Short mmCIF file of C-alpha atoms in Angstrom, two decimals:
data_model
loop_
_atom_site.label_atom_id
_atom_site.label_comp_id
_atom_site.label_asym_id
_atom_site.label_seq_id
_atom_site.Cartn_x
_atom_site.Cartn_y
_atom_site.Cartn_z
CA MET I 15 -126.78 28.60 23.01
CA GLN I 16 -125.10 29.98 26.10
CA VAL I 17 -126.45 31.89 29.10
CA THR I 18 -123.86 33.72 31.20
CA GLU I 19 -124.62 35.38 34.52
CA THR I 20 -123.23 38.94 34.75
CA GLN I 21 -124.99 40.23 37.88
CA LYS I 22 -126.53 38.72 41.00
CA GLU I 23 -126.90 41.36 43.70
CA GLY I 24 -129.87 41.08 46.03
CA LEU I 25 -132.86 40.67 43.71
CA LYS I 26 -131.09 42.12 40.66
CA ARG I 27 -130.16 39.69 37.92
CA ALA I 28 -128.39 40.18 34.59
CA TYR I 29 -127.41 37.65 31.94
CA THR I 30 -126.05 37.53 28.40
CA ILE I 31 -127.66 35.05 26.04
CA THR I 32 -125.58 34.00 23.04
CA VAL I 33 -127.27 32.35 20.08
CA THR I 34 -124.66 31.11 17.61
CA ALA I 35 -124.98 31.74 13.90
CA ALA I 36 -125.29 27.98 13.34
CA GLU I 37 -128.14 27.69 15.84
CA LEU I 38 -129.93 30.62 14.25
CA ASP I 39 -129.51 29.15 10.77
CA ALA I 40 -130.90 25.83 12.04
CA LYS I 41 -133.95 27.65 13.41
CA VAL I 42 -134.56 29.33 10.04
CA GLN I 43 -134.18 25.97 8.31
CA GLU I 44 -136.66 24.42 10.75
CA LYS I 45 -139.24 27.11 9.97
CA LEU I 46 -138.73 26.65 6.22
CA VAL I 47 -139.26 22.89 6.49
CA GLU I 48 -142.40 23.52 8.55
CA ALA I 49 -143.80 25.96 5.99
CA GLN I 50 -142.70 24.09 2.82
CA PRO I 51 -145.80 21.84 2.41
CA ASP I 52 -148.13 24.86 2.17
CA ILE I 53 -146.09 27.06 -0.19
CA GLU I 54 -146.88 27.41 -3.88
CA MET I 55 -144.51 29.01 -6.38
CA LYS I 56 -144.70 29.42 -10.12
CA GLY I 57 -143.10 26.42 -11.86
CA PHE I 58 -143.41 24.13 -8.85
CA ARG I 59 -146.16 22.03 -7.41
CA LYS I 60 -147.50 22.94 -4.00
CA GLY I 61 -145.09 21.75 -1.32
CA LYS I 62 -142.31 20.96 -3.83
CA VAL I 63 -140.45 24.27 -3.85
CA PRO I 64 -136.75 23.59 -3.05
CA LEU I 65 -135.62 24.77 0.38
CA ALA I 66 -132.78 26.76 -1.17
CA MET I 67 -135.27 28.86 -3.14
CA LEU I 68 -137.52 29.25 -0.11
CA LYS I 69 -134.59 30.41 1.97
CA LYS I 70 -133.57 32.94 -0.67
CA GLN I 71 -137.08 34.41 -0.84
CA PHE I 72 -138.32 34.05 2.75
CA GLY I 73 -135.09 33.70 4.76
CA PRO I 74 -134.70 37.36 5.75
CA ARG I 75 -138.33 37.52 6.85
CA LEU I 76 -138.01 34.35 8.95
CA LEU I 77 -134.70 35.40 10.48
CA GLY I 78 -136.33 37.84 12.90
CA ASP I 79 -138.91 35.25 13.98
CA ALA I 80 -136.20 32.64 14.45
CA MET I 81 -134.12 35.05 16.51
CA GLN I 82 -137.10 35.89 18.73
CA ASP I 83 -137.99 32.21 19.18
CA ALA I 84 -134.42 31.33 20.13
CA ILE I 85 -134.15 34.14 22.68
CA ASP I 86 -137.61 33.42 24.15
CA GLY I 87 -136.71 29.74 24.45
CA ALA I 88 -133.42 30.55 26.18
CA MET I 89 -135.19 32.88 28.64
CA ARG I 90 -137.85 30.25 29.34
CA ASP I 91 -135.27 27.53 29.94
CA HIS I 92 -133.24 29.80 32.21
CA LEU I 93 -136.23 30.77 34.36
CA GLU I 94 -137.33 27.13 34.68
CA THR I 95 -133.81 26.04 35.64
CA SER I 96 -133.07 28.89 38.04
CA GLY I 97 -136.53 29.01 39.59
CA ASP I 98 -136.50 32.79 39.30
CA ARG I 99 -139.80 34.62 38.91
CA PRO I 100 -139.25 38.12 37.46
CA ALA I 101 -141.08 40.85 39.37
CA MET I 102 -141.71 42.66 36.07
CA GLN I 103 -141.19 41.93 32.39
CA PRO I 104 -137.41 41.42 31.87
CA GLU I 105 -135.52 44.13 30.00
CA VAL I 106 -134.02 42.59 26.87
CA ARG I 107 -131.47 44.40 24.71
CA MET I 108 -129.58 43.11 21.69
CA VAL I 109 -125.90 43.86 22.08
CA ASP I 110 -124.53 45.61 18.96
CA GLY I 111 -128.04 45.49 17.53
CA GLU I 112 -127.48 48.27 15.00
CA THR I 113 -124.22 46.80 13.73
CA TRP I 114 -125.15 43.10 13.84
CA LYS I 115 -124.64 41.23 10.56
CA GLU I 116 -126.32 38.10 9.32
CA GLY I 117 -124.09 35.10 9.73
CA THR I 118 -122.68 36.15 13.10
CA ASP I 119 -123.65 35.21 16.65
CA VAL I 120 -126.51 37.06 18.33
CA VAL I 121 -125.77 38.34 21.85
CA VAL I 122 -128.63 39.57 24.01
CA GLU I 123 -128.49 41.18 27.46
CA MET I 124 -131.36 40.34 29.84
CA LYS I 125 -132.00 42.18 33.12
CA TYR I 126 -134.70 41.75 35.74
CA GLU I 127 -135.45 41.77 39.45
CA ALA I 128 -136.46 38.42 40.83
CA LEU I 129 -139.35 38.06 43.21
CA PRO I 130 -138.03 37.60 46.75
CA GLU I 131 -138.46 34.60 48.98
CA ILE I 132 -141.69 35.27 50.90
CA PRO I 133 -141.64 34.06 54.50
CA GLU I 134 -144.57 31.93 55.62
CA ILE I 135 -146.90 33.34 58.24
CA GLU I 136 -148.63 31.48 61.04
CA THR I 137 -152.25 32.52 60.67
CA SER I 138 -152.96 31.22 64.17
CA LYS I 139 -150.89 34.15 65.52
CA VAL I 140 -153.25 36.64 63.88
CA SER I 141 -155.75 38.01 66.40
CA LEU I 142 -158.55 40.31 65.24
CA GLU I 143 -161.80 41.87 66.39
CA ARG I 144 -164.86 41.97 64.14
CA LEU I 145 -167.29 44.83 64.83
CA VAL I 146 -170.93 43.72 64.79
CA VAL I 147 -173.76 46.24 64.42
CA LYS I 148 -177.44 45.36 64.62
CA ALA I 149 -180.07 47.28 62.67
CA ASP I 150 -182.01 48.66 65.65
CA GLU I 151 -185.43 50.27 65.54
CA ALA I 152 -183.98 53.81 65.63
CA ALA I 153 -181.86 53.18 62.54
CA ILE I 154 -184.81 51.64 60.69
CA GLU I 155 -187.04 54.60 61.59
CA GLU I 156 -184.36 57.03 60.42
CA ALA I 157 -184.09 55.21 57.11
CA LEU I 158 -187.89 55.25 56.77
CA LYS I 159 -187.92 58.98 57.44
CA ASN I 160 -185.33 59.53 54.70
CA LEU I 161 -187.42 57.48 52.27
CA ALA I 162 -190.48 59.55 53.15
CA GLU I 163 -188.58 62.78 52.53
CA SER I 164 -187.31 61.55 49.17
CA ALA I 165 -190.91 60.70 48.24
CA GLN I 166 -192.13 64.10 49.42
CA ASN I 167 -194.94 66.08 47.82
CA PHE I 168 -195.36 69.85 47.64
CA GLU I 169 -198.41 71.79 48.83
CA ASP I 170 -199.28 75.42 48.10
CA ARG I 171 -198.19 77.85 50.78
CA ARG I 172 -200.62 80.50 52.06
CA LYS I 173 -201.21 83.36 49.66
CA GLY I 174 -198.47 85.96 49.96
CA SER I 175 -195.93 83.56 51.49
CA LYS I 176 -192.33 84.03 50.43
CA ALA I 177 -190.40 81.16 48.90
CA LYS I 178 -187.75 79.54 51.11
CA ASP I 179 -184.84 77.26 50.38
CA GLY I 180 -186.29 73.78 49.88
CA ASP I 181 -189.61 75.12 48.56
CA GLN I 182 -190.83 74.38 45.07
CA VAL I 183 -191.62 77.38 42.87
CA VAL I 184 -193.58 76.96 39.63
CA ILE I 185 -192.31 79.49 37.10
CA ASP I 186 -192.52 80.66 33.52
CA PHE I 187 -189.18 81.92 32.24
CA LYS I 188 -187.55 83.26 29.09
CA GLY I 189 -183.77 83.40 28.80
CA SER I 190 -181.83 85.81 26.62
CA VAL I 191 -178.21 86.60 25.83
CA ASP I 192 -177.37 90.09 24.52
CA GLY I 193 -181.13 90.77 24.30
CA GLU I 194 -181.79 87.75 22.07
CA LEU I 195 -183.82 84.73 23.21
CA PHE I 196 -181.85 81.51 22.85
CA GLU I 197 -183.07 78.01 22.04
CA GLY I 198 -183.94 75.92 25.09
CA GLY I 199 -183.95 78.94 27.38
CA SER I 200 -187.74 79.22 27.85
CA ALA I 201 -190.36 77.15 29.62
CA GLU I 202 -193.81 77.41 31.19
CA ASP I 203 -195.09 75.95 34.47
CA TYR I 204 -191.62 74.68 35.34
CA PRO I 205 -191.40 73.17 38.89
CA LEU I 206 -188.07 74.16 40.44
CA VAL I 207 -186.95 73.15 43.94
CA LEU I 208 -184.88 75.98 45.39
CA GLY I 209 -181.51 74.81 46.61
CA SER I 210 -181.54 71.70 44.44
CA GLY I 211 -178.69 73.01 42.29
CA SER I 212 -180.48 71.85 39.14
CA PHE I 213 -180.21 75.23 37.40
CA ILE I 214 -177.26 77.46 36.51
CA PRO I 215 -175.28 78.56 39.60
CA GLY I 216 -176.86 81.69 41.09
CA PHE I 217 -180.28 81.18 39.46
CA GLU I 218 -182.18 79.56 42.32
CA GLU I 219 -180.81 81.89 45.00
CA GLN I 220 -182.38 84.90 43.24
CA LEU I 221 -185.84 83.32 43.56
CA VAL I 222 -185.63 82.90 47.33
CA GLY I 223 -188.05 85.41 48.94
CA THR I 224 -190.32 85.71 45.89
CA LYS I 225 -194.13 85.41 46.04
CA VAL I 226 -196.87 84.31 43.65
CA ASP I 227 -197.27 86.76 40.72
CA ASP I 228 -193.81 88.29 41.29
CA GLU I 229 -191.89 89.03 38.12
CA VAL I 230 -188.14 88.72 38.56
CA THR I 231 -185.21 89.22 36.24
CA VAL I 232 -182.58 86.66 37.13
CA LYS I 233 -179.06 87.51 35.99
CA VAL I 234 -176.48 84.73 35.74
CA THR I 235 -173.31 83.80 33.91
CA PHE I 236 -173.08 80.42 32.20
CA PRO I 237 -170.11 78.34 33.43
CA ALA I 238 -167.05 78.39 31.16
CA GLU I 239 -167.33 74.60 30.76
CA TYR I 240 -171.07 74.69 29.94
CA GLY I 241 -172.12 71.99 27.48
CA ALA I 242 -173.57 74.37 24.87
CA LYS I 243 -170.44 76.12 23.60
CA HIS I 244 -172.35 79.12 22.21
CA LEU I 245 -173.54 79.87 25.76
CA ALA I 246 -170.40 78.93 27.72
CA GLY I 247 -169.11 81.88 29.75
CA LYS I 248 -171.89 84.21 28.51
CA GLU I 249 -173.95 86.53 30.71
CA ALA I 250 -177.68 85.86 30.49
CA GLU I 251 -180.97 87.21 31.80
CA PHE I 252 -184.09 85.19 32.58
CA ALA I 253 -187.44 86.93 32.81
CA CYS I 254 -189.31 84.86 35.39
CA THR I 255 -192.93 84.88 36.54
CA VAL I 256 -193.67 83.08 39.80
CA LYS I 257 -196.96 81.18 39.46
CA ALA I 258 -196.89 79.10 42.65
CA VAL I 259 -194.91 78.70 45.87
CA LYS I 260 -195.16 75.27 47.47
CA ALA I 261 -193.81 73.87 50.73
CA PRO I 262 -192.35 70.34 50.92
CA LYS I 263 -194.39 67.73 52.74
CA ALA I 264 -192.91 64.35 53.56
CA ALA I 265 -194.90 61.29 52.55
CA GLU I 266 -196.83 59.47 55.26
CA LEU I 267 -195.16 56.42 56.82
CA ASP I 268 -197.82 53.94 55.78
CA ASP I 269 -198.51 51.01 53.49
CA GLU I 270 -198.88 53.33 50.50
CA LEU I 271 -195.32 54.53 50.95
CA ALA I 272 -194.17 50.90 51.19
CA LYS I 273 -195.87 50.05 47.90
CA LYS I 274 -194.05 52.91 46.18
CA TYR I 275 -190.81 51.10 47.03
CA GLY I 276 -192.02 47.67 45.94
CA ALA I 277 -192.94 46.28 49.37
CA GLU I 278 -196.28 44.68 50.22
CA ASP I 279 -196.85 46.82 53.30
CA LEU I 280 -194.99 48.95 55.87
CA ALA I 281 -193.90 45.91 57.90
CA ALA I 282 -192.38 44.31 54.80
CA LEU I 283 -190.60 47.58 53.94
CA LYS I 284 -189.13 47.70 57.44
CA GLY I 285 -187.87 44.15 56.96
CA GLN I 286 -186.20 45.11 53.68
CA ILE I 287 -184.62 48.17 55.28
CA SER I 288 -183.33 46.04 58.15
CA GLU I 289 -181.70 43.59 55.72
CA ARG I 290 -180.15 46.41 53.70
CA LEU I 291 -178.77 48.13 56.81
CA GLU I 292 -177.31 44.89 58.13
CA ALA I 293 -175.65 44.25 54.75
CA GLU I 294 -174.19 47.79 54.80
CA TYR I 295 -172.94 47.34 58.37
CA LYS I 296 -171.44 43.98 57.47
CA GLY I 297 -169.61 45.45 54.48
CA ALA I 298 -168.26 48.33 56.55
CA SER I 299 -167.22 45.97 59.32
CA ARG I 300 -165.34 43.80 56.83
CA ALA I 301 -163.44 46.84 55.55
CA VAL I 302 -162.33 47.63 59.12
CA LEU I 303 -161.43 43.99 59.77
CA LYS I 304 -159.47 43.73 56.52
CA ARG I 305 -157.44 46.85 57.30
CA ALA I 306 -156.63 45.49 60.76
CA LEU I 307 -155.53 42.20 59.19
CA LEU I 308 -153.29 43.94 56.65
CA ASP I 309 -151.78 46.07 59.41
CA GLN I 310 -150.87 42.94 61.37
CA LEU I 311 -149.49 41.14 58.34
CA ASP I 312 -147.37 44.17 57.50
CA GLN I 313 -145.80 43.96 60.97
CA MET I 314 -145.28 40.19 60.79
CA VAL I 315 -143.14 40.00 57.64
CA SER I 316 -140.01 41.64 56.32
CA PHE I 317 -138.25 40.90 53.04
CA GLU I 318 -136.41 42.71 50.27
CA LEU I 319 -138.71 44.44 47.78
CA PRO I 320 -138.15 44.72 44.01
CA SER I 321 -137.16 48.38 43.58
CA LYS I 322 -138.80 48.67 40.15
CA LEU I 323 -142.15 47.50 41.54
CA VAL I 324 -141.94 49.99 44.41
CA GLU I 325 -140.96 52.79 42.05
CA ALA I 326 -143.85 52.05 39.67
CA GLU I 327 -146.33 51.86 42.55
CA ALA I 328 -145.08 55.13 44.07
CA HIS I 329 -145.50 56.95 40.76
CA GLN I 330 -148.99 55.51 40.36
CA ILE I 331 -149.96 56.66 43.88
CA ALA I 332 -148.54 60.14 43.28
CA HIS I 333 -150.35 60.40 39.94
CA GLN I 334 -153.68 59.24 41.38
CA LEU I 335 -153.52 61.60 44.36
CA TRP I 336 -152.55 64.52 42.12
CA HIS I 337 -155.65 63.95 39.98
CA GLU I 338 -157.82 63.72 43.10
CA GLU I 339 -156.49 67.14 44.12
CA HIS I 340 -156.99 68.50 40.58
CA PRO I 341 -160.35 67.00 39.47
CA GLU I 342 -160.58 69.52 36.63
CA GLU I 343 -157.62 67.83 34.91
CA HIS I 344 -158.84 64.76 33.05
CA GLY I 345 -155.92 64.11 30.71
CA HIS I 346 -152.21 63.58 31.15
CA ASN I 347 -151.04 66.91 29.77
CA HIS I 348 -149.26 67.85 32.95
CA GLY I 349 -145.66 67.85 34.09
CA ASN I 350 -143.89 64.97 35.75
CA ILE I 351 -145.28 64.19 39.21
CA GLU I 352 -142.50 63.16 41.56
CA PRO I 353 -143.46 60.81 44.41
CA THR I 354 -142.82 62.06 47.93
CA ASP I 355 -141.32 60.02 50.78
CA GLU I 356 -144.88 59.43 51.99
CA HIS I 357 -145.85 58.03 48.58
CA LYS I 358 -142.80 55.75 48.60
CA ALA I 359 -143.58 54.47 52.09
CA LEU I 360 -147.16 53.68 51.06
CA ALA I 361 -145.85 52.01 47.88
CA GLU I 362 -143.54 49.79 49.91
CA ARG I 363 -146.43 48.69 52.12
CA ARG I 364 -148.66 47.94 49.13
CA VAL I 365 -145.97 45.99 47.29
CA ARG I 366 -145.01 44.02 50.41
CA LEU I 367 -148.61 43.07 51.19
CA GLY I 368 -149.41 42.41 47.53
CA LEU I 369 -146.50 39.99 47.19
CA LEU I 370 -147.37 38.31 50.49
CA LEU I 371 -151.04 37.77 49.60
CA ALA I 372 -150.12 36.61 46.10
CA GLU I 373 -147.70 34.03 47.51
CA ILE I 374 -150.21 32.76 50.07
CA GLY I 375 -152.82 32.46 47.31
CA ARG I 376 -150.35 30.72 44.97
CA LYS I 377 -149.37 28.12 47.54
CA ALA I 378 -153.00 27.52 48.49
CA GLU I 379 -153.94 27.33 44.79
CA VAL I 380 -156.55 30.07 45.16
CA THR I 381 -158.23 30.79 41.83
CA VAL I 382 -160.87 33.13 40.48
CA THR I 383 -163.60 31.16 38.74
CA ASP I 384 -165.25 32.08 35.45
CA ALA I 385 -168.53 32.59 37.32
CA GLU I 386 -166.88 35.06 39.71
CA MET I 387 -165.35 36.96 36.80
CA THR I 388 -168.70 37.08 35.03
CA GLN I 389 -170.33 38.55 38.14
CA ALA I 390 -167.57 41.17 38.38
CA VAL I 391 -168.01 42.14 34.73
CA LEU I 392 -171.79 42.31 35.15
CA ALA I 393 -171.41 44.61 38.16
CA GLN I 394 -169.18 46.96 36.18
CA ALA I 395 -171.38 46.78 33.08
CA ARG I 396 -174.35 48.13 35.08
CA GLN I 397 -172.52 51.45 35.22
CA TYR I 398 -173.00 51.77 31.46
CA PRO I 399 -176.77 51.41 30.86
CA GLY I 400 -177.53 50.46 27.27
CA GLN I 401 -173.86 49.70 26.55
CA GLU I 402 -173.51 46.45 28.49
CA ARG I 403 -172.69 44.34 25.43
CA ALA I 404 -170.04 46.82 24.29
CA TYR I 405 -168.48 46.75 27.76
CA PHE I 406 -168.37 42.93 27.74
CA GLU I 407 -166.58 42.98 24.39
CA PHE I 408 -164.19 45.65 25.67
CA VAL I 409 -163.26 43.48 28.66
CA GLN I 410 -162.79 40.38 26.49
CA LYS I 411 -160.27 42.22 24.30
CA ASN I 412 -158.33 43.80 27.19
CA PRO I 413 -156.31 41.43 29.42
CA GLN I 414 -155.26 44.40 31.56
CA ILE I 415 -158.90 45.22 32.40
CA GLN I 416 -159.53 41.54 33.13
CA GLN I 417 -156.63 41.57 35.60
CA GLN I 418 -157.97 44.73 37.26
CA LEU I 419 -161.30 42.96 37.82
CA ARG I 420 -159.70 39.68 38.89
CA ALA I 421 -157.21 41.14 41.40
CA PRO I 422 -159.67 42.32 44.11
CA ILE I 423 -161.60 39.02 43.90
CA PHE I 424 -158.38 37.06 44.36
CA GLU I 425 -157.28 39.30 47.23
CA ASP I 426 -160.60 38.91 49.07
CA LYS I 427 -160.45 35.12 48.71
CA VAL I 428 -156.93 35.08 50.17
CA VAL I 429 -158.06 37.36 53.02
CA ASP I 430 -160.92 34.93 53.76
CA LEU I 431 -158.42 32.06 53.73
CA ILE I 432 -156.22 33.81 56.32
CA LEU I 433 -159.22 34.73 58.47
CA GLU I 434 -160.23 31.06 58.62
CA GLY I 435 -157.00 30.28 60.47
CA ALA I 436 -156.93 33.45 62.56
CA THR I 437 -158.50 34.13 65.95
CA VAL I 438 -161.43 36.46 65.30
CA THR I 439 -163.63 37.63 68.16
CA GLU I 440 -166.84 39.59 67.73
CA LYS I 441 -167.64 42.87 69.46
CA GLU I 442 -171.12 44.38 69.26
CA VAL I 443 -171.01 48.16 68.81
CA GLY I 444 -173.30 50.97 67.74
CA LYS I 445 -173.42 52.31 64.19
CA ASP I 446 -171.70 55.53 65.32
CA ASP I 447 -168.71 53.53 66.56
CA LEU I 448 -168.58 51.68 63.24
CA GLN I 449 -168.78 54.98 61.37
CA LYS I 450 -165.84 56.35 63.37
CA ALA I 451 -163.83 53.23 62.55
CA ILE I 452 -164.57 53.70 58.84
CA GLU I 453 -163.61 57.38 58.98
CA ALA I 454 -160.34 56.41 60.67
CA LEU I 455 -159.48 54.25 57.66
CA ASP I 456 -159.54 57.32 55.42
CA GLU I 457 -157.21 59.19 57.76
CA MET I 458 -154.53 56.49 57.64
#
């Protein structure tokens, strides 16, 4: 077996691997000997079938396996000897594959881009500022007020009062299309909060200004993407009778409100809110700190990037951003999306930082534990109530999904490792300042 280098330019590598006919035949023979004890054939005892007969019957089938084993072994040996780590799966092509004949040498061409040498960074030169926000009384009171509003009740307005946005109207209604009532289009004593957007677009607006005992004909058009296909895009009329008009009234800030949210009393609820706010502030502050760290790291290192990795990342960025701009498109039935220079620049940054963090983690032997993976899977599974078991099985069968869950855990552990050696000072700020810092991240 011979490996010959044909290209070594920058990170690009190319080799030809030659497996001689004799080596290939020896591999086939090896597989036959390995399988012989378990093979039964008419006229022979189990394990006593002559190798010549086995080769005649199974040789062609084993030839492909032998060829693959030989090539894989040569690639493995080459990578171990050279120390190269391919940035992506090597491209392997059999030279004269269509015209190759049994009994001749097999020549394979292998191409890949090697991962570059990653320079080491001195974490002690990293200087960062961590924003610290305390959950003050004003923030706690604001959160309490929001809870009270979400737990609001509705009280009847004075007789003759007109319904306003935010009011609750109690209505009877009957819906019809082309003069015919349709299934599910009628109800009695239905409480509808105007402005909630819970009904068909245009429905609630036509009830603003109505009073008790008013009878209103609401005319709407069902959205083209409406779930019930027989109603999608159709014009409809709803005969409505207003039976009550009620104004919203926030719940009282007392122990009863606290008990609704699982707290023993109002003081305990305030304590829970304070803890939740501090956790939110801490998470936001970490996001700002992490971005600042990545910005510094990006300025500290420079090395050649595998072009294929950058190209793949740029296309992924362009594709993702296109779908964010076209949320109505859920599939991939669209034309090719070419990355812009901005996409390519962002891809270069991501690849550079990704390779740097991966190398730091590799050298420090950072790993993601089974317990950490289980927690990540559990967190994702909660998004599919009632289908948690199915999601677990889906993850177990999909290495790509496992890697998607593992990657951010690994990255955060490497970030923590760098922060341990960096100079990090704390700066106490208000929540508005933290919010501005978060908003600035989205603008970058």
